[in-house]
Coordinates of C-alpha atoms in Angstrom, one line a residue:
M1 CA 118.1 142.3 106.1
I2 CA 114.5 142.1 107.3
S3 CA 113.6 140.4 104.0
L4 CA 115.9 137.6 105.0
L5 CA 115.1 137.4 108.7
V6 CA 111.4 137.1 108.3
P7 CA 111.5 134.0 106.0
A8 CA 114.3 132.5 108.1
A9 CA 112.3 133.0 111.3
L10 CA 109.2 131.5 109.7
G11 CA 111.1 128.5 108.4
L12 CA 112.7 128.0 111.9
A13 CA 109.2 128.1 113.5
V14 CA 107.9 125.5 111.0
L15 CA 110.9 123.3 111.6
L16 CA 110.4 123.4 115.4
A17 CA 106.7 122.7 115.1
A18 CA 107.4 119.7 112.7
A19 CA 110.0 118.3 115.1
S20 CA 107.6 118.5 118.0
H21 CA 105.2 115.8 116.7
P22 CA 105.2 113.4 113.8
V23 CA 101.7 114.4 112.7
T24 CA 102.8 118.0 112.2
A25 CA 106.0 116.8 110.6
V26 CA 104.1 114.7 108.0
L27 CA 101.6 117.5 107.2
V28 CA 104.5 120.0 106.7
L29 CA 106.3 117.4 104.5
L30 CA 103.2 117.1 102.3
V31 CA 102.9 120.8 101.8
A32 CA 106.7 121.0 101.1
M33 CA 106.3 118.3 98.5
F34 CA 103.4 120.0 96.9
L35 CA 105.5 123.1 96.6
R36 CA 108.6 121.2 95.5
V37 CA 108.7 122.4 91.9
P38 CA 108.1 126.1 92.5
T39 CA 110.3 126.3 95.7
P40 CA 113.7 127.9 94.9
E41 CA 116.8 126.2 96.2
I42 CA 118.2 127.7 99.4
P43 CA 122.0 128.1 99.1
M44 CA 122.5 127.7 102.9
L45 CA 120.9 124.3 102.9
P46 CA 122.8 121.2 101.7
V47 CA 119.6 119.5 100.5
D48 CA 116.3 120.5 99.0
L49 CA 113.7 121.9 101.5
F50 CA 111.4 119.0 101.2
V51 CA 114.3 116.6 101.9
L52 CA 115.0 118.6 105.1
F53 CA 111.4 118.2 106.2
F54 CA 111.5 114.5 105.4
L55 CA 114.5 114.1 107.6
V56 CA 112.7 116.1 110.3
A57 CA 109.7 113.8 109.9
V58 CA 111.8 110.7 110.3
G59 CA 113.5 112.1 113.4
S60 CA 110.3 113.3 115.0
A61 CA 108.6 109.9 114.3
A62 CA 111.6 108.0 115.8
M63 CA 111.5 110.0 119.0
W64 CA 107.7 109.7 119.3
V65 CA 107.8 105.9 118.7
S66 CA 110.7 105.4 121.2
V67 CA 108.3 105.9 124.1
R68 CA 105.5 104.0 122.5
M69 CA 107.2 100.9 121.3
H70 CA 104.0 98.9 121.8
R71 CA 102.6 100.6 118.7
L72 CA 105.2 98.7 116.5
R73 CA 103.5 95.4 117.3
R74 CA 100.6 96.4 115.0
L75 CA 102.9 96.5 112.0
G76 CA 103.1 93.4 109.9
A77 CA 103.5 91.9 106.4
L78 CA 102.7 95.1 104.5
E79 CA 105.5 97.1 106.1
I80 CA 107.9 94.2 105.7
V81 CA 107.2 93.9 102.0
M82 CA 107.5 97.7 101.7
G83 CA 111.0 97.5 103.3
I84 CA 112.0 94.6 101.0
Y85 CA 110.8 96.6 97.9
V86 CA 112.9 99.6 98.9
L87 CA 115.9 97.4 99.3
W88 CA 115.3 95.9 95.9
N89 CA 115.2 99.4 94.4
V90 CA 118.5 100.1 96.1
Y91 CA 120.0 96.8 94.9
S92 CA 119.0 97.8 91.3
M93 CA 120.5 101.2 91.8
V94 CA 124.0 99.8 92.8
S95 CA 124.0 96.9 90.4
P96 CA 125.7 97.2 87.0
H97 CA 123.5 97.6 84.0
R98 CA 123.8 97.9 80.3
F99 CA 122.6 101.5 80.1
S100 CA 123.1 104.4 82.4
A101 CA 120.3 106.2 84.1
A102 CA 120.1 109.1 81.5
A103 CA 117.9 110.2 78.7
P104 CA 119.9 109.3 75.6
L105 CA 118.4 112.0 73.3
S106 CA 119.2 114.9 75.7
G107 CA 122.0 113.3 77.7
E108 CA 120.4 114.5 80.9
E109 CA 121.5 112.3 83.9
M110 CA 118.9 111.0 86.3
S111 CA 119.5 111.0 90.0
V112 CA 118.4 107.5 90.8
I113 CA 118.6 107.9 94.6
R114 CA 116.4 111.0 94.4
F115 CA 114.0 109.0 92.2
I116 CA 113.8 106.3 94.8
V117 CA 113.4 108.7 97.8
I118 CA 110.8 110.8 96.2
G119 CA 108.7 108.1 94.5
T120 CA 109.0 105.3 97.0
V121 CA 110.7 106.0 100.3
I122 CA 108.8 109.2 101.3
P123 CA 105.3 107.8 100.4
F124 CA 106.1 104.6 102.4
T125 CA 107.4 106.6 105.3
A126 CA 104.3 108.8 105.3
F127 CA 102.2 105.7 105.4
L128 CA 104.1 104.2 108.3
V129 CA 104.0 107.4 110.4
A130 CA 100.3 107.9 109.6
R131 CA 99.5 104.3 110.6
L132 CA 101.3 104.8 114.0
A133 CA 100.6 108.4 114.9
F134 CA 97.4 109.7 113.3
D135 CA 95.4 108.4 116.3
T136 CA 93.1 111.3 117.1
E137 CA 90.2 113.0 115.4
R138 CA 92.2 116.2 115.5
A139 CA 95.1 114.6 113.6
V140 CA 92.8 113.0 111.0
R141 CA 90.9 116.2 110.5
A142 CA 94.2 118.1 110.1
L143 CA 95.2 115.6 107.4
L144 CA 91.9 115.9 105.5
W145 CA 91.9 119.7 105.7
T146 CA 95.5 119.8 104.4
V147 CA 94.5 117.7 101.4
V148 CA 91.5 120.0 100.9
A149 CA 93.7 123.1 101.1
L150 CA 96.1 121.7 98.5
G151 CA 93.2 120.8 96.2
A152 CA 91.6 124.2 96.7
Y153 CA 94.7 126.0 95.5
S154 CA 95.1 123.5 92.7
A155 CA 91.6 124.2 91.6
L156 CA 92.1 127.9 91.9
V157 CA 95.2 128.0 89.7
S158 CA 93.6 125.6 87.2
I159 CA 90.6 127.9 86.8
L160 CA 92.7 131.1 86.7
Q161 CA 94.9 129.5 84.0
F162 CA 92.0 129.8 81.6
R163 CA 90.0 132.7 83.2
A164 CA 92.7 135.1 84.6
P165 CA 96.2 134.0 83.7
A166 CA 97.7 137.2 85.0
L167 CA 96.9 136.0 88.5
V168 CA 98.4 132.5 88.2
W169 CA 101.3 131.5 90.4
P170 CA 103.7 129.8 89.8
R171 CA 104.1 131.3 86.3
Y172 CA 105.5 128.1 84.7
I173 CA 101.9 126.8 84.6
L174 CA 101.3 129.2 81.7
E175 CA 104.6 128.3 80.0
N176 CA 104.0 124.5 79.8
E177 CA 104.6 123.4 76.2
T178 CA 104.2 119.7 76.8
W179 CA 100.5 119.9 77.7
P180 CA 99.3 123.1 76.1
G181 CA 95.7 124.1 77.0
R182 CA 95.5 121.7 80.0
A183 CA 95.3 122.5 83.7
V184 CA 98.7 121.3 84.9
G185 CA 98.6 123.0 88.4
V186 CA 101.5 123.4 90.7
T187 CA 102.8 119.9 89.9
N188 CA 103.1 121.1 86.2
Q189 CA 101.6 117.8 85.1
P190 CA 97.9 117.2 84.3
I191 CA 97.6 113.7 85.8
G192 CA 99.4 114.8 89.0
N193 CA 97.2 117.9 89.2
G194 CA 94.1 115.9 88.5
T195 CA 94.9 113.4 91.2
I196 CA 95.3 116.1 93.8
L197 CA 92.0 117.6 92.7
M198 CA 90.3 114.2 93.0
L199 CA 91.7 113.5 96.5
A200 CA 90.6 116.9 97.7
F201 CA 87.1 116.4 96.2
V202 CA 86.8 113.2 98.2
C203 CA 88.2 114.6 101.4
A204 CA 86.0 117.7 101.2
L205 CA 82.8 115.5 100.9
V206 CA 84.0 113.4 103.9
L207 CA 84.6 116.5 106.0
A208 CA 81.3 118.1 105.0
A209 CA 79.5 115.0 106.1
R210 CA 81.4 114.1 109.3
G211 CA 84.2 116.6 109.9
T212 CA 82.4 119.9 110.8
Q213 CA 79.3 121.1 112.4
L214 CA 79.6 124.6 111.2
R215 CA 77.2 125.5 108.3
Q216 CA 79.7 127.9 106.9
G217 CA 82.4 125.3 106.9
R218 CA 80.2 122.8 105.1
W219 CA 79.3 125.3 102.4
L220 CA 83.0 126.1 102.0
L221 CA 83.8 122.4 101.6
F222 CA 81.0 122.0 99.0
V223 CA 82.4 125.0 97.1
V224 CA 85.9 123.5 97.1
A225 CA 84.5 120.1 96.0
G226 CA 82.7 121.8 93.1
A227 CA 85.8 123.7 92.1
C228 CA 87.9 120.6 92.3
A229 CA 85.5 118.7 90.0
Y230 CA 85.6 121.6 87.5
G231 CA 89.4 121.6 87.8
V232 CA 89.4 117.9 86.9
F233 CA 87.5 118.8 83.7
L234 CA 90.0 121.5 82.8
T235 CA 92.9 119.0 82.8
Y236 CA 91.4 117.7 79.5
T237 CA 93.1 114.4 80.3
R238 CA 91.2 111.1 79.7
A239 CA 93.0 109.2 82.4
V240 CA 92.0 111.8 84.9
W241 CA 88.4 111.8 83.7
L242 CA 88.2 108.0 83.8
A243 CA 89.6 107.9 87.3
F244 CA 87.2 110.6 88.5
G245 CA 84.3 108.8 86.9
I246 CA 85.2 105.5 88.6
V247 CA 85.8 107.3 91.9
I248 CA 82.4 109.0 91.7
V249 CA 80.6 105.7 91.0
A250 CA 82.5 103.9 93.8
G251 CA 81.6 106.8 96.1
M252 CA 77.9 106.5 95.3
I253 CA 78.2 102.8 96.3
L254 CA 80.4 103.0 99.4
A255 CA 79.6 106.4 100.9
R256 CA 76.6 105.5 103.1
G257 CA 75.1 108.6 104.6
F258 CA 76.9 111.1 102.4
R259 CA 76.3 110.0 98.8
T260 CA 74.7 113.3 97.8
G261 CA 77.9 115.0 96.7
F262 CA 78.8 112.1 94.5
V263 CA 75.3 111.8 93.0
V264 CA 75.1 115.5 92.2
T265 CA 78.6 115.4 90.6
A266 CA 77.7 112.4 88.5
T267 CA 74.4 114.0 87.4
A268 CA 76.2 117.2 86.4
A269 CA 78.9 115.3 84.5
A270 CA 76.4 113.2 82.6
A271 CA 74.4 116.3 81.7
G272 CA 77.5 118.1 80.5
I273 CA 78.5 115.2 78.3
A274 CA 75.0 114.7 76.9
T275 CA 74.7 118.4 75.9
S276 CA 78.1 118.5 74.2
W277 CA 78.3 114.9 72.9
S278 CA 79.8 115.8 69.5
T279 CA 82.6 117.9 71.1
F280 CA 83.2 115.2 73.7
T281 CA 83.7 112.5 71.2
S282 CA 85.8 114.6 68.8
S283 CA 89.5 114.5 68.5
D284 CA 89.9 118.2 69.6
R285 CA 91.8 117.7 72.9
R286 CA 91.6 121.4 73.8
A287 CA 87.8 121.3 73.7
G288 CA 87.6 118.2 75.7
G289 CA 87.4 115.6 72.9
V290 CA 88.3 112.1 73.7
G291 CA 88.7 110.9 70.1
S292 CA 92.4 111.7 69.7
T293 CA 94.5 108.6 69.1
S294 CA 98.1 109.9 69.4
E295 CA 98.3 109.5 73.2
I296 CA 96.7 106.0 72.9
H297 CA 99.4 105.1 70.4
D298 CA 102.0 106.3 72.8
R299 CA 100.7 104.0 75.5
F300 CA 100.4 101.0 73.2
N301 CA 103.9 101.3 72.0
T302 CA 105.4 101.8 75.5
F303 CA 103.5 98.8 76.6
S304 CA 104.9 96.8 73.7
T305 CA 108.4 98.0 74.5
A306 CA 108.0 97.1 78.2
S307 CA 106.8 93.7 77.3
W308 CA 109.8 93.1 75.1
A309 CA 112.1 94.4 77.9
I310 CA 110.5 92.0 80.4
R311 CA 111.1 89.0 78.1
E312 CA 114.7 90.0 77.6
E313 CA 115.5 90.6 81.3
P314 CA 112.7 88.9 83.2
W315 CA 113.9 88.6 86.8
T316 CA 116.0 91.6 87.8
G317 CA 115.1 94.0 84.9
W318 CA 117.1 96.5 83.0
G319 CA 117.8 98.6 86.1
I320 CA 115.9 101.4 87.8
G321 CA 115.6 104.5 85.8
R322 CA 116.6 102.8 82.6
F323 CA 113.3 102.5 80.8
T324 CA 113.8 105.6 78.8
S325 CA 117.0 104.2 77.4
V326 CA 115.4 100.9 76.6
N327 CA 112.6 102.8 74.9
T328 CA 115.1 104.7 72.8
Y329 CA 117.4 101.9 71.6
F330 CA 114.8 99.1 71.5
H331 CA 111.6 100.9 70.8
R332 CA 108.7 98.7 69.7
T333 CA 105.3 99.2 68.2
L334 CA 102.3 97.2 69.2
A335 CA 100.9 96.7 65.6
P336 CA 101.9 97.7 62.1
E337 CA 99.0 100.2 61.8
I338 CA 100.2 102.1 64.8
P339 CA 102.8 104.8 64.0
W340 CA 106.3 103.6 65.1
E341 CA 107.3 107.0 66.5
G342 CA 104.4 107.0 69.0
G343 CA 105.8 106.9 72.5
F344 CA 109.4 106.9 71.3
A345 CA 112.0 107.7 74.0
I346 CA 109.5 108.4 76.8
D347 CA 109.1 106.8 80.2
A348 CA 106.8 103.8 80.8
H349 CA 103.5 105.6 81.2
F350 CA 102.2 102.4 83.0
T351 CA 103.4 102.0 86.5
E352 CA 103.4 98.2 86.8
M353 CA 105.0 97.7 83.3
G354 CA 107.6 100.2 84.1
I355 CA 108.4 98.5 87.4
A356 CA 108.6 95.1 85.7
A357 CA 110.9 96.4 82.9
E358 CA 113.2 98.2 85.3
L359 CA 113.1 96.0 88.4
G360 CA 112.1 92.7 86.9
L361 CA 109.3 90.3 87.8
I362 CA 110.8 90.2 91.4
G363 CA 110.2 93.9 91.7
L364 CA 106.8 93.7 90.2
A365 CA 105.8 90.8 92.5
L366 CA 106.8 92.9 95.5
W367 CA 104.9 95.9 94.3
L368 CA 101.7 93.9 93.6
T369 CA 102.0 92.3 97.0
I370 CA 102.1 95.8 98.6
L371 CA 98.9 96.8 96.7
V372 CA 97.1 93.6 97.6
L373 CA 97.9 93.8 101.3
L374 CA 97.1 97.5 101.3
I375 CA 93.7 97.0 99.7
R376 CA 93.0 94.1 102.0
L377 CA 93.7 96.2 105.1
L378 CA 91.5 99.0 103.8
V379 CA 88.6 96.7 103.0
R380 CA 88.9 95.4 106.6
A381 CA 89.0 99.0 107.9
Y382 CA 85.8 99.8 105.9
R383 CA 84.0 96.7 107.4
T384 CA 85.4 97.3 110.9
L385 CA 85.2 101.0 111.6
P386 CA 82.0 102.7 112.7
A387 CA 80.1 105.2 110.6
G388 CA 79.8 107.7 113.4
N389 CA 82.6 110.2 112.8
V390 CA 85.5 111.2 110.6
L391 CA 87.8 108.7 112.4
G392 CA 85.6 105.8 111.3
Q393 CA 84.2 104.4 108.1
P394 CA 84.3 107.8 106.2
L395 CA 88.1 107.8 106.6
A396 CA 88.3 104.2 105.2
I397 CA 86.1 105.3 102.3
A398 CA 88.4 108.2 101.5
A399 CA 91.4 105.9 101.6
L400 CA 89.8 103.3 99.4
L401 CA 88.8 106.0 96.8
A402 CA 92.3 107.5 97.0
V403 CA 93.9 104.1 96.3
L404 CA 91.4 103.4 93.5
C405 CA 92.3 106.8 91.9
M406 CA 96.0 105.9 92.2
L407 CA 95.5 102.5 90.5
V408 CA 93.5 103.9 87.6
T409 CA 95.9 106.8 86.8
G410 CA 98.8 104.4 87.2
V411 CA 97.7 102.6 84.0
T412 CA 98.5 105.7 81.9
A413 CA 101.4 107.2 83.9
D414 CA 104.3 106.0 85.9
L415 CA 103.3 107.0 89.4
R416 CA 106.8 106.9 90.6
N417 CA 107.2 110.3 89.0
L418 CA 104.2 111.8 90.8
D419 CA 105.7 112.3 94.2
V420 CA 103.2 114.3 96.2
T421 CA 100.2 112.4 95.0
N422 CA 101.7 109.1 96.1
A423 CA 102.5 110.6 99.5
L424 CA 99.0 112.0 99.9
V425 CA 97.4 108.6 99.0
M426 CA 99.7 106.6 101.3
T427 CA 99.2 109.0 104.2
I428 CA 95.4 108.8 104.0
A429 CA 95.6 105.0 103.7
G430 CA 98.0 104.7 106.6
A431 CA 95.7 106.8 108.8
A432 CA 92.7 104.7 108.0
I433 CA 94.5 101.4 108.6
G434 CA 95.9 102.7 111.8
C435 CA 92.5 103.7 113.1
A436 CA 91.1 100.3 112.2
G437 CA 94.0 98.6 114.0
R438 CA 93.4 100.6 117.2
Y439 CA 89.6 100.2 117.1
G440 CA 88.4 98.0 120.0
T441 CA 91.8 97.8 121.6
P442 CA 92.7 99.0 125.2
D443 CA 94.7 102.0 123.9
R444 CA 92.1 103.0 121.2
S445 CA 91.5 106.7 120.7
P446 CA 88.7 108.0 122.8
E447 CA 87.0 109.3 119.7
L448 CA 86.2 105.7 118.6
R449 CA 83.7 103.8 120.7
R450 CA 81.9 100.6 120.0
E451 CA 78.6 102.4 120.8
E452 CA 79.0 104.4 117.6
V453 CA 78.3 101.4 115.4
P454 CA 74.8 102.0 113.9
A455 CA 72.1 99.5 114.7

């Protein structure tokens, strides 16, 4: 009896805390999504646990905004396009299509509504709440520390997977047959795991520079950043390595005042590659070689299939969740020298091409508009916010690097399948844009002052 009462009491306490304020609700939602795969279903609940926390977050945000309606005036074109994009997804879901949303080879049905909620609705909602409600340094620090905590655990299990597998939880990490020998983390997917590690790396450096005055806290953050960088290496995934390299270079350019962590990481990575160049350029994926061509062939062929699908159904697409079917019945190869079976019957592995094939050019145009508006607002935040504390320019830098990481990894994976990473990126971006919108206004947060702008 006690074994049931203790978790129930803990869960009730978490629910009440989440319902009390939208900031807490979003942070709890992010943790719940991070633990979505290993969390067992609770028979007493009609929905998954993370869905329950999502509903709590929506309700908490609605009650919070109801007495702060003036905050809604800061919303604009970006949120409107997000809403239209969600509606377009729903329209595609309810419209008739040639294929059903199922994997033809296995016959496994796909829950389209769940796909839309996890991959699109929850990240957009997290962005909206973060833009409106993450208005204090305490809230932003809590967000960054949450990302660091998730990354720290991801780094821990990534390292233990190779050094002490008996200590790894969840156990499915050791049983992954799709990506053997790679650090898949709690997400059970190397790109998802690598993205979380990169986000935590960036947030740890931001907090170490602007988020804590305690020497012990700074050293802890540096240790977490180093562990995350090593965890990125252990994914043995070229898309993750490429994204991390670009993020490091961008960090060295943008992070005025705290470039050291990026420079040290870049130096260590360059030294590691130089001392093991033959292994690095080999086709041995388990050893970190980048010379393997099989995954490149997969991407080439899925790109070719998506291009054919777009030409056949250019405006409304083949229907959301249908790319796997299209790639099974109408699989294409990019060139005669590329094996035809490469990429057969898999999903798009390219976010924008997958959206265009499933939702048509209309859906692609909406998604690209969202990205353009998002980046534009983040660049404005970077130029507007002061460099004095974590609510200022460092937060904008973290958001820009997070979105950059998302864009790079999205070229080799359909990000709509990577739920928690999208939500994390959108929450950080929403917080940065919200802080920039409040900066210099009458109801700005007291932590942001014009005097903090460096001379």
